[in-house]
PDB file of C-alpha atoms in Angstrom:
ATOM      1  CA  UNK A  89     -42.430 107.474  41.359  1.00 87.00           C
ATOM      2  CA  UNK A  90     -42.084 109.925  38.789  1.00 94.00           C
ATOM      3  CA  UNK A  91     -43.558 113.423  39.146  1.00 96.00           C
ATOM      4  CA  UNK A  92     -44.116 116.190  37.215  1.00 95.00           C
ATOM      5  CA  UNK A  93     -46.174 119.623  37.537  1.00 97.00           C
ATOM      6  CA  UNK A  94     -46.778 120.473  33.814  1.00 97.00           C
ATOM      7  CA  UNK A  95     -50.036 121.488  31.406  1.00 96.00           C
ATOM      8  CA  UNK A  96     -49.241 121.508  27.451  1.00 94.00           C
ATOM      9  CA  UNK A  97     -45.957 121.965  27.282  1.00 93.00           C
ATOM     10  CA  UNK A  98     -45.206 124.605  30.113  1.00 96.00           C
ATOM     11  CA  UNK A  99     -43.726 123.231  33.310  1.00 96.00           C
ATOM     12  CA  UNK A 100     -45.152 124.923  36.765  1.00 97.00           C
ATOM     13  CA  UNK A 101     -42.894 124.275  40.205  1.00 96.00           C
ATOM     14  CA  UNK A 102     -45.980 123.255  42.756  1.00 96.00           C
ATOM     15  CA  UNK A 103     -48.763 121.821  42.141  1.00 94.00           C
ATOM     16  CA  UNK A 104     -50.616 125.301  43.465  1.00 91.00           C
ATOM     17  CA  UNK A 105     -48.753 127.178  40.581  1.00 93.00           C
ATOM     18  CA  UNK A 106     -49.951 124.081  38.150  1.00 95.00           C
ATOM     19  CA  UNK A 107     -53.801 124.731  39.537  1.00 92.00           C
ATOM     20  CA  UNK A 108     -54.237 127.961  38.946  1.00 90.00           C
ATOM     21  CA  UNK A 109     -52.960 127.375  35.169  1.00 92.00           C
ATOM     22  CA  UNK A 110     -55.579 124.833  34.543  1.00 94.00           C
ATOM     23  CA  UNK A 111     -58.617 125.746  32.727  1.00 93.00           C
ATOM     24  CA  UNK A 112     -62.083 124.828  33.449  1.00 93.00           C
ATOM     25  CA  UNK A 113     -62.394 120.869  32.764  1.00 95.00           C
ATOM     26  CA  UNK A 114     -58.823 120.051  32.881  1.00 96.00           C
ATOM     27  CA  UNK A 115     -57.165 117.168  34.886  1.00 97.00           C
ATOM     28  CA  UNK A 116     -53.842 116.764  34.616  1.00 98.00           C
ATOM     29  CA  UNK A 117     -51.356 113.709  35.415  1.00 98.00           C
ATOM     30  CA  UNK A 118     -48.552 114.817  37.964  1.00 97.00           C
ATOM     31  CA  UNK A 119     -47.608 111.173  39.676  1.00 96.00           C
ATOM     32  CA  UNK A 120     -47.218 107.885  38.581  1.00 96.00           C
ATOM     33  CA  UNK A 121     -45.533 104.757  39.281  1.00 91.00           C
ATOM     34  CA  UNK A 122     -42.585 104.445  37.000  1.00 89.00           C
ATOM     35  CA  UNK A 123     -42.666 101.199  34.701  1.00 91.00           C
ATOM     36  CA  UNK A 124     -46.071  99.971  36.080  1.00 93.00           C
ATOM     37  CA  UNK A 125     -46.697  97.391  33.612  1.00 91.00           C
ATOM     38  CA  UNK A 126     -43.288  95.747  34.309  1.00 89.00           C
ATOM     39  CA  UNK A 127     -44.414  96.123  38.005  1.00 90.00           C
ATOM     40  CA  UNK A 128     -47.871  94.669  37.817  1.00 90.00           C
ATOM     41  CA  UNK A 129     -46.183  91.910  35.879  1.00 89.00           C
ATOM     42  CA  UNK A 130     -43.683  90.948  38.681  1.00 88.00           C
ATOM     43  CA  UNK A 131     -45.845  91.635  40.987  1.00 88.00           C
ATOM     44  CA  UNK A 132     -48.531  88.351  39.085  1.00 87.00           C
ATOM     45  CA  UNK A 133     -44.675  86.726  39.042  1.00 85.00           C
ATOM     46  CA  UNK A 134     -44.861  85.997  42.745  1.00 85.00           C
ATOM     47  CA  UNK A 135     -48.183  84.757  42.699  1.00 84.00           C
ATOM     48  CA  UNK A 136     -48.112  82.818  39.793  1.00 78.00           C
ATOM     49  CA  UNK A 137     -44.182  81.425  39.901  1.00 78.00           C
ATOM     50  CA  UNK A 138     -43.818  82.699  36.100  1.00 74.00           C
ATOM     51  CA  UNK A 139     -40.248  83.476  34.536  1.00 73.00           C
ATOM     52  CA  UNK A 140     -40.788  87.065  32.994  1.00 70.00           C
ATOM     53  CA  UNK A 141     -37.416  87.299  31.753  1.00 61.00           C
ATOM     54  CA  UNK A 142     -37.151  90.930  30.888  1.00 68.00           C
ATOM     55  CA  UNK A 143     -39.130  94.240  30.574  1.00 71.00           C
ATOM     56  CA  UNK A 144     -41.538  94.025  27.144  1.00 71.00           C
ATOM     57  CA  UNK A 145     -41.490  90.455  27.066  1.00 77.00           C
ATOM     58  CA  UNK A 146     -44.444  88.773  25.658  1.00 83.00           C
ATOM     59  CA  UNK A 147     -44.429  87.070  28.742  1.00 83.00           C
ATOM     60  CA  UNK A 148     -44.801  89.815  31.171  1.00 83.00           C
ATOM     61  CA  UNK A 149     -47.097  91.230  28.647  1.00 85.00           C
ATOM     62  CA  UNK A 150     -49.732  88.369  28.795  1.00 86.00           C
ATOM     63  CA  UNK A 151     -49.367  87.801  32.670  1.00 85.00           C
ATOM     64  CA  UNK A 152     -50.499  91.748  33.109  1.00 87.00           C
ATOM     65  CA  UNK A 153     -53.720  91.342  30.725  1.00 87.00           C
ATOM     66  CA  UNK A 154     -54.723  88.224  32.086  1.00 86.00           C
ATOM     67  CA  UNK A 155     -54.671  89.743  36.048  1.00 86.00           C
ATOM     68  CA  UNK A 156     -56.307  92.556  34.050  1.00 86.00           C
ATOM     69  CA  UNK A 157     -59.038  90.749  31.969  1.00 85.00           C
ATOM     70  CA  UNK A 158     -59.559  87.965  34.665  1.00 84.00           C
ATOM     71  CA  UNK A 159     -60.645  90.153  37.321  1.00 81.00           C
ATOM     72  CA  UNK A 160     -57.176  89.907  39.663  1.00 85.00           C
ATOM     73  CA  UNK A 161     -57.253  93.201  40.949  1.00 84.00           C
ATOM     74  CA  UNK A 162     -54.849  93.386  43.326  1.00 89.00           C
ATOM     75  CA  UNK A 163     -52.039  92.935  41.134  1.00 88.00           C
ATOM     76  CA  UNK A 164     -53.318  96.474  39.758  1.00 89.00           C
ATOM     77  CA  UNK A 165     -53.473  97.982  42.868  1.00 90.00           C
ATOM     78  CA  UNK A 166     -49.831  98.152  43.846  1.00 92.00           C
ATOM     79  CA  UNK A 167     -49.303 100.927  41.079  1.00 93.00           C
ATOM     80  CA  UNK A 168     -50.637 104.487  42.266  1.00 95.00           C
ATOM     81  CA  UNK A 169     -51.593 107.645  39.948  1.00 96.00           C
ATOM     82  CA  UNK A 170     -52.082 111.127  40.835  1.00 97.00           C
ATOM     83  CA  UNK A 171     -54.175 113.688  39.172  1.00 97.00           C
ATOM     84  CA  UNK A 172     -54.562 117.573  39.722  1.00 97.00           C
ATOM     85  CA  UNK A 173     -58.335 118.681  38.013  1.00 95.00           C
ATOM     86  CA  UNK A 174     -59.986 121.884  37.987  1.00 95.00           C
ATOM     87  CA  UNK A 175     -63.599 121.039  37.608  1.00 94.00           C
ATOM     88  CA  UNK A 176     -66.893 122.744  38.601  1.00 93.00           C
ATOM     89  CA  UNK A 177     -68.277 121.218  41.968  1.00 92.00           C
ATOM     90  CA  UNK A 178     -70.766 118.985  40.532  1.00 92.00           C
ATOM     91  CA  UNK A 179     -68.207 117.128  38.426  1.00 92.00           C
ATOM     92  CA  UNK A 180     -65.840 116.787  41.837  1.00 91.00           C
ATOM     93  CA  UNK A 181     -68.944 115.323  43.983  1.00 88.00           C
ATOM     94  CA  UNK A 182     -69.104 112.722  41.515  1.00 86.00           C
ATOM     95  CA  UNK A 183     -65.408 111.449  42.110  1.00 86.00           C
ATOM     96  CA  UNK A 184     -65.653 111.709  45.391  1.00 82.00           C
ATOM     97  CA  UNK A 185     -68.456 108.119  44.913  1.00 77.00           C
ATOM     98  CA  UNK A 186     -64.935 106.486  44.105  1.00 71.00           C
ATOM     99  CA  UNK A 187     -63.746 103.961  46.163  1.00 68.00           C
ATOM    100  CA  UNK A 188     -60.389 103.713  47.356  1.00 79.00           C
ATOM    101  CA  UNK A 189     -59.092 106.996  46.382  1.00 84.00           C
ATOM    102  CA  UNK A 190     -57.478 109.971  48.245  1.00 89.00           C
ATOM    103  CA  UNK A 191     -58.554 113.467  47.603  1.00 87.00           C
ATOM    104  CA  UNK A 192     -57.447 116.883  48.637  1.00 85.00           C
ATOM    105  CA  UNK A 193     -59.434 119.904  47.799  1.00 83.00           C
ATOM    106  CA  UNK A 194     -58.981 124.107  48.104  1.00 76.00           C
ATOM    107  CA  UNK A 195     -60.028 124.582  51.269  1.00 73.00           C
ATOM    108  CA  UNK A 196     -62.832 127.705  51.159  1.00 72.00           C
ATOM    109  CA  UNK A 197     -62.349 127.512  54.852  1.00 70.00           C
ATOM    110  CA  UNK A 198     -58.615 128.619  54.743  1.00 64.00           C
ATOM    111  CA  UNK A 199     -58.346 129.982  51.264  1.00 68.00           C
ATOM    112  CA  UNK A 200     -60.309 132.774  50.272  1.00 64.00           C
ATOM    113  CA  UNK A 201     -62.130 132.300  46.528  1.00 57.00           C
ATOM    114  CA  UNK A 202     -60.681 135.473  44.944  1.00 58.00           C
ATOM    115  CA  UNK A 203     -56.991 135.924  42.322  1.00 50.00           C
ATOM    116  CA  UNK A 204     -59.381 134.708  39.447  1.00 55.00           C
ATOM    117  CA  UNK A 205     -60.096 131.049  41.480  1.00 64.00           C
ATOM    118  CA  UNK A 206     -63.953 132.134  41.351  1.00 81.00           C
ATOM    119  CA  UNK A 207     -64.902 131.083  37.861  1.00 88.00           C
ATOM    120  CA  UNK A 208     -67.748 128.973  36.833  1.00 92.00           C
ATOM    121  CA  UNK A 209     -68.863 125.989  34.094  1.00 94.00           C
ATOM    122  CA  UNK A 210     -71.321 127.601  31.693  1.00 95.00           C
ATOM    123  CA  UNK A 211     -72.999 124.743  29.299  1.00 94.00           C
ATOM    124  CA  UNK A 212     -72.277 124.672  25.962  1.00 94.00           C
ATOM    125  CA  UNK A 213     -75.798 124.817  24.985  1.00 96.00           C
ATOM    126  CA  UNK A 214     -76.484 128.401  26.215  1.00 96.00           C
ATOM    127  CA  UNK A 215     -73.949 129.158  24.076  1.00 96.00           C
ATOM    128  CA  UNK A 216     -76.182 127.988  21.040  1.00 95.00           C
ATOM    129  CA  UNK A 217     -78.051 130.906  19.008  1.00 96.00           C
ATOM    130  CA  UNK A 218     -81.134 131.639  20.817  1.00 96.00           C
ATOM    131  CA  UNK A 219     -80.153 131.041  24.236  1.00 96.00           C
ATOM    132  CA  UNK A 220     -79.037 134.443  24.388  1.00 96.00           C
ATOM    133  CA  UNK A 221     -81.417 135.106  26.927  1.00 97.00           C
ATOM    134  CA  UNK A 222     -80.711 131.939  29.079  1.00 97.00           C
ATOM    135  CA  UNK A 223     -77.230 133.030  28.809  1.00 97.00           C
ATOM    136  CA  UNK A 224     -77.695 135.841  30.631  1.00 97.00           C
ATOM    137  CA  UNK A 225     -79.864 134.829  33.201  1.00 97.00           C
ATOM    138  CA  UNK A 226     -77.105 132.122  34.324  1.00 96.00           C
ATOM    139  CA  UNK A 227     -73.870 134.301  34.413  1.00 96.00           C
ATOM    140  CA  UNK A 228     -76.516 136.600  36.331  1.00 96.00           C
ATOM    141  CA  UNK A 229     -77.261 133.864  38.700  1.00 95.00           C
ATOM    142  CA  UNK A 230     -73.003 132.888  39.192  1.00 94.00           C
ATOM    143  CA  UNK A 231     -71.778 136.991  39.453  1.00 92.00           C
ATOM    144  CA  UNK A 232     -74.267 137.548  42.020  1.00 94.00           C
ATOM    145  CA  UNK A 233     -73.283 134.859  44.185  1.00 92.00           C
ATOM    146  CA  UNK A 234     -69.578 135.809  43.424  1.00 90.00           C
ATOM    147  CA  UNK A 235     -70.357 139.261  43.958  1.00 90.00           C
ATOM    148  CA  UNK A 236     -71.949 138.643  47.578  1.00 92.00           C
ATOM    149  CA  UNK A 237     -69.748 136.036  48.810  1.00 90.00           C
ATOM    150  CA  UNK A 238     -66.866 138.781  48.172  1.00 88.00           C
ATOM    151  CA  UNK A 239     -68.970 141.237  50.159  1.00 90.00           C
ATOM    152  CA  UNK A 240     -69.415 138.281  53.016  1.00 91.00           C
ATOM    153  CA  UNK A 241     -65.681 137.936  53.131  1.00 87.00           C
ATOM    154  CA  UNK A 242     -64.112 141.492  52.345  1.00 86.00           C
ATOM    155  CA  UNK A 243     -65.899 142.952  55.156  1.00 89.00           C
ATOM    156  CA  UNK A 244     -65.881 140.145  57.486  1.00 90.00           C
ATOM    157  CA  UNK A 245     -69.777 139.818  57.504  1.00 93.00           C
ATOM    158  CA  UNK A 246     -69.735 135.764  57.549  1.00 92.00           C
ATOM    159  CA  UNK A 247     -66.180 133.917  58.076  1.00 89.00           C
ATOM    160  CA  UNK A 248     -65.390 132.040  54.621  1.00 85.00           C
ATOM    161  CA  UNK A 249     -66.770 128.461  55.260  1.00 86.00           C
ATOM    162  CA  UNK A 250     -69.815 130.054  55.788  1.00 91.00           C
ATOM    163  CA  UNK A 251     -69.571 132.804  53.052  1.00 89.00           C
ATOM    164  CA  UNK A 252     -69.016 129.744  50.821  1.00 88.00           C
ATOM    165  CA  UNK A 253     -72.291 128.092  51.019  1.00 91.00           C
ATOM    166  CA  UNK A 254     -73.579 130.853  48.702  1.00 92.00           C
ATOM    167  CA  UNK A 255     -71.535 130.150  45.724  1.00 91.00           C
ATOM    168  CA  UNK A 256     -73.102 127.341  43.277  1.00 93.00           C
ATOM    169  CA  UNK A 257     -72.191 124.157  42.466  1.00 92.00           C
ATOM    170  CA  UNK A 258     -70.818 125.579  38.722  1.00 93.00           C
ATOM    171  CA  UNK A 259     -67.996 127.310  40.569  1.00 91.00           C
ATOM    172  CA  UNK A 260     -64.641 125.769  39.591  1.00 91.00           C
ATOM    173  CA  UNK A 261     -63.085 123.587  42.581  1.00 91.00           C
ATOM    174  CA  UNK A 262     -59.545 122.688  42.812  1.00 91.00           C
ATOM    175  CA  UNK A 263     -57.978 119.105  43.886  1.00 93.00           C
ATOM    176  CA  UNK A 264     -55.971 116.232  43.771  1.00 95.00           C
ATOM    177  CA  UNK A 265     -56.988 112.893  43.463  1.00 95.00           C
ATOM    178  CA  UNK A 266     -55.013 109.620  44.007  1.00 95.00           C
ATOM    179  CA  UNK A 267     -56.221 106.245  43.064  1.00 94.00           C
ATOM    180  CA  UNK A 268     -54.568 102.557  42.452  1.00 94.00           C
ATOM    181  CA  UNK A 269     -54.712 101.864  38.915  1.00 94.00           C
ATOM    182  CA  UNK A 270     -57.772  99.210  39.706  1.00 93.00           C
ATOM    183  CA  UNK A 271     -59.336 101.841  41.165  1.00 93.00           C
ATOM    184  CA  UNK A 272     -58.693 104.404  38.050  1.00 94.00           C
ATOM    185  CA  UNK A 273     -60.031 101.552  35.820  1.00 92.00           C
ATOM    186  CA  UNK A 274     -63.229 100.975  38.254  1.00 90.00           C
ATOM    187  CA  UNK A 275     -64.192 104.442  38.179  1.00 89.00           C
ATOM    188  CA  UNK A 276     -63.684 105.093  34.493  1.00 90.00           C
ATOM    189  CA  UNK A 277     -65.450 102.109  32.795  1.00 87.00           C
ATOM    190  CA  UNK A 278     -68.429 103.308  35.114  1.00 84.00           C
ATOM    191  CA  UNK A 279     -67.950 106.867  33.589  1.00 90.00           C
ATOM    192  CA  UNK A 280     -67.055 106.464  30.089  1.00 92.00           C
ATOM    193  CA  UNK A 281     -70.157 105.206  29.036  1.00 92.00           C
ATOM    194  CA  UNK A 282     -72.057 107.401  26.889  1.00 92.00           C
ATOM    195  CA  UNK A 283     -75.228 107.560  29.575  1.00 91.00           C
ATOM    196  CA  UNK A 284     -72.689 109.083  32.152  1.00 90.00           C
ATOM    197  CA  UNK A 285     -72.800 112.814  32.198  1.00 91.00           C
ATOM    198  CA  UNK A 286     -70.996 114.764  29.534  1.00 93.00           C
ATOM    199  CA  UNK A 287     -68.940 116.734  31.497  1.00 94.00           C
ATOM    200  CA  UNK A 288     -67.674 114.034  33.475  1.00 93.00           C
ATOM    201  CA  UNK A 289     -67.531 111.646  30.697  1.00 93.00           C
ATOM    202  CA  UNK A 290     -64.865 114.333  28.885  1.00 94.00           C
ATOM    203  CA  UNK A 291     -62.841 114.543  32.414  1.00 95.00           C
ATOM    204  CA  UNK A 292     -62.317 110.649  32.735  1.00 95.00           C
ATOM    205  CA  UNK A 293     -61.660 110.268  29.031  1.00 95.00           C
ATOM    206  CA  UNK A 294     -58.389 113.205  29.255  1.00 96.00           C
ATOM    207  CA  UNK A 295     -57.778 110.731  32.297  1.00 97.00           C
ATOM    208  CA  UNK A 296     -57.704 107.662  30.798  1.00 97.00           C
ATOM    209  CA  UNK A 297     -55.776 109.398  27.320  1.00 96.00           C
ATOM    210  CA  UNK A 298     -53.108 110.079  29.891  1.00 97.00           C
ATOM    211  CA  UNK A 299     -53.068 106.580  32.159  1.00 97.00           C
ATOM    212  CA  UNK A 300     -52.715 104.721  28.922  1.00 96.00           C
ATOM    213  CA  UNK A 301     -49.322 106.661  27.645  1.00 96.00           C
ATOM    214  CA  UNK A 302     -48.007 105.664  30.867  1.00 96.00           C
ATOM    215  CA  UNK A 303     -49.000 102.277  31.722  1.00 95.00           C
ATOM    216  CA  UNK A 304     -50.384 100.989  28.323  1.00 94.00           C
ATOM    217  CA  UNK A 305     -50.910  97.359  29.391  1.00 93.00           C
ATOM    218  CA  UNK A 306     -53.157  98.836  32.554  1.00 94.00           C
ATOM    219  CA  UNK A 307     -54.997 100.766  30.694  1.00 95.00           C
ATOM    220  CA  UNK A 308     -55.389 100.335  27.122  1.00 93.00           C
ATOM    221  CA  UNK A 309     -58.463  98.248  26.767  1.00 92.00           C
ATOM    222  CA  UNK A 310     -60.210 101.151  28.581  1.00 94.00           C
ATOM    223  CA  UNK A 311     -62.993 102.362  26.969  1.00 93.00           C
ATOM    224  CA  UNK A 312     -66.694 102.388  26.942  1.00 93.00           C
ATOM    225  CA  UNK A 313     -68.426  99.622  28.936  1.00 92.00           C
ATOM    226  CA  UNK A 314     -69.582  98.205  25.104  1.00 93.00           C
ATOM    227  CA  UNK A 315     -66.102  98.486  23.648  1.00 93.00           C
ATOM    228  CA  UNK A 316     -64.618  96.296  26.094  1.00 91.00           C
ATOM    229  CA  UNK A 317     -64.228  92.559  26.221  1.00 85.00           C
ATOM    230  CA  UNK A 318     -66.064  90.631  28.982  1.00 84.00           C
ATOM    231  CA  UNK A 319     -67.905  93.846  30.417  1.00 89.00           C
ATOM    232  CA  UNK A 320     -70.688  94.938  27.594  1.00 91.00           C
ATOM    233  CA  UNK A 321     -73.308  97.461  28.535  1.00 92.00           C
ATOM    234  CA  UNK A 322     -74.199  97.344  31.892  1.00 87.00           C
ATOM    235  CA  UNK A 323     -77.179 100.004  31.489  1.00 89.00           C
ATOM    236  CA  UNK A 324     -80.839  98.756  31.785  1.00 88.00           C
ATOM    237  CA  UNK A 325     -81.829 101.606  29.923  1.00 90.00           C
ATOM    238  CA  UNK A 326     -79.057 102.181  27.238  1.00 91.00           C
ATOM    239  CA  UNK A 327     -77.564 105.097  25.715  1.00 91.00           C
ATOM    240  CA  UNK A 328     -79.395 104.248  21.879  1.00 91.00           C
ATOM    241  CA  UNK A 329     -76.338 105.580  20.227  1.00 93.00           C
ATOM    242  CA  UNK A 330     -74.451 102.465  19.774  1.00 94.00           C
ATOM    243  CA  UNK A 331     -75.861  99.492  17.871  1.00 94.00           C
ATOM    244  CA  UNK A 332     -75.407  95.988  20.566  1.00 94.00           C
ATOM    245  CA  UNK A 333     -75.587  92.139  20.782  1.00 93.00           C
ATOM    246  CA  UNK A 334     -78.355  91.850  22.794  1.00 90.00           C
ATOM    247  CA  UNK A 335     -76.536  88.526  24.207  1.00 91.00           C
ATOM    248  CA  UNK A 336     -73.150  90.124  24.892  1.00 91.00           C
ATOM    249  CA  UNK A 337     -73.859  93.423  25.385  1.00 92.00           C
ATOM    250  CA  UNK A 338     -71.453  94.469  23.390  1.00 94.00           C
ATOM    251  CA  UNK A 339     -71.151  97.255  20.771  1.00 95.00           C
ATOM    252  CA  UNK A 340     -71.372  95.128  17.038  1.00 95.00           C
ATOM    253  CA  UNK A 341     -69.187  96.906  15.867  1.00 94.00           C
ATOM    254  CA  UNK A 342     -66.584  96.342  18.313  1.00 94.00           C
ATOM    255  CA  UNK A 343     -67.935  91.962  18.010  1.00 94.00           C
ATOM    256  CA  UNK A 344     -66.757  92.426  14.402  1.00 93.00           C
ATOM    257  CA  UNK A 345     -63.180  94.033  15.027  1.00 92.00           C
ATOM    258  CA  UNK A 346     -62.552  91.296  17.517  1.00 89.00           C
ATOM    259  CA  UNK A 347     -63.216  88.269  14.456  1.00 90.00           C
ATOM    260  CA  UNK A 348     -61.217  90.633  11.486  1.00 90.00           C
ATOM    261  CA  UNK A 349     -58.345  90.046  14.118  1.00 84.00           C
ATOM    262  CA  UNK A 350     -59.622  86.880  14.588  1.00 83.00           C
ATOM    263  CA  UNK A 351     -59.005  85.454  11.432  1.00 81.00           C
ATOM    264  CA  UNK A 352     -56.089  88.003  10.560  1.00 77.00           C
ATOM    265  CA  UNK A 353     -53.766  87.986  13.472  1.00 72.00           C
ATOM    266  CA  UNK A 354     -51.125  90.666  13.857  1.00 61.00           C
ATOM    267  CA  UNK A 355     -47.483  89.387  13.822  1.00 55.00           C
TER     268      UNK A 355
END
């Protein structure tokens, strides 16, 4: 397993130090499996009695996308990734639907929210000219809960896991989460798609940016529901961004890459 504590260039000793570097909305690799492609592929070997011969073969190459493609998940699940997020509480509630998948969170029972932890998700669209007075009205609503859940705990009013049951779900939360890489894919085709919410849609797609540079046959099909082959739009109401085959549901545009290479195969 490799691992590494690091955010855009500057390497952090813990995973603590790593956290309170992050911004809000950032996950951040910090474990993987170490060659997982060549490992999913020998991994198919056993099962399937196939010669890989070496690591980047075409062979091993094809073995891992067909477990991939063809639904053999448990191939996938032998390689394990590790990510450390800061994300405000709503966004966390939603990866804690995954299956399979180990999390550990800041406790607010042991750890008290103060050396800048207490910071919260404002939208983007209060930020827009005219939501001035919107604006205000929210970071009113976040430093008053900050401001008496410091009171609760500075002068020992409430303990902290009660204290904390003031503070909103926009306040930044801290964890890591662990998943197979069947599970990572799972849980990202479900959240990529453009009718997931923004904010969690932008965390799983830094994920998936990062699972890809690592294990590139695992992940690099990953992608919107209607950008990927043999999934299509599972939505019953759709997103009415993205032109599909009604038959497929798949995005066209994606139907008509697939015949250009097709007809004009690389190498």
């Amino acid at each position: 397993m490799t691992v590494r504590f690091a955010y855009k260039g500057v390497e952090y000793p813990t995973a603590l130090k790593l956290s309170k570097a992050l911004p809000m909305l950032a996950s951040v690799l910090v474990q993987w499996t170490e060659d997982a492609d060549w490992f999913a592929a020998n991994v198919a070997s056993l099962c399937y009695d196939t010669d890989l011969y070496k690591p980047g073969s075409k062979v091993a190459a094809r073995v891992v996308e067909h477990c991939r493609d063809s639904g053999h998940n448990t191939v996938l699940e032998h390689n394990v990734f590790s990510f450390v997020k800061k994300v405000p509480i709503f966004v966390a509630r939603q990866d804690l639907r995954a299956r399979h998948a180990s999390f550990d969170e800041r406790s607010l029972r042991y750890c008290r929210a103060d050396d800048g932890s207490l910071v919260y998700y404002t939208p983007k669209e209060l930020l827009l000219a005219g939501r001035e007075e919107e604006l205000k009205q929210w970071q009113y609503v976040h430093e008053k809960a900050i401001e008496l859940y410091s009171k609760l705990t500075d002068e020992q009013i409430l303990e902290g896991e009660k204290a904390r049951s003031v503070l909103p779900v926009g306040i930044a939360t801290t964890y890591t989460d662990t998943r197979n890489a069947w599970a990572w894919r799972h849980h990202s085709m479900k959240r990529l798609c453009l009718r997931a919410q923004e904010e969690i849609r932008l965390i799983r797609r830094q994920e998936v940016n990062q699972l890809i540079k690592v294990a590139p046959l695992l992940f690099g099909d990953l992608n919107m529901p209607c950008y990927m082959q043999n999934v299509g739009c599972p939505e019953v109401k759709t997103c009415g961004v993205i032109e599909l085959n009604e038959q497929s549901g798949l995005a066209v545009a994606y139907e008509r890459m697939l015949e250009r290479k097709e007809k004009h195969p690389v190498g």
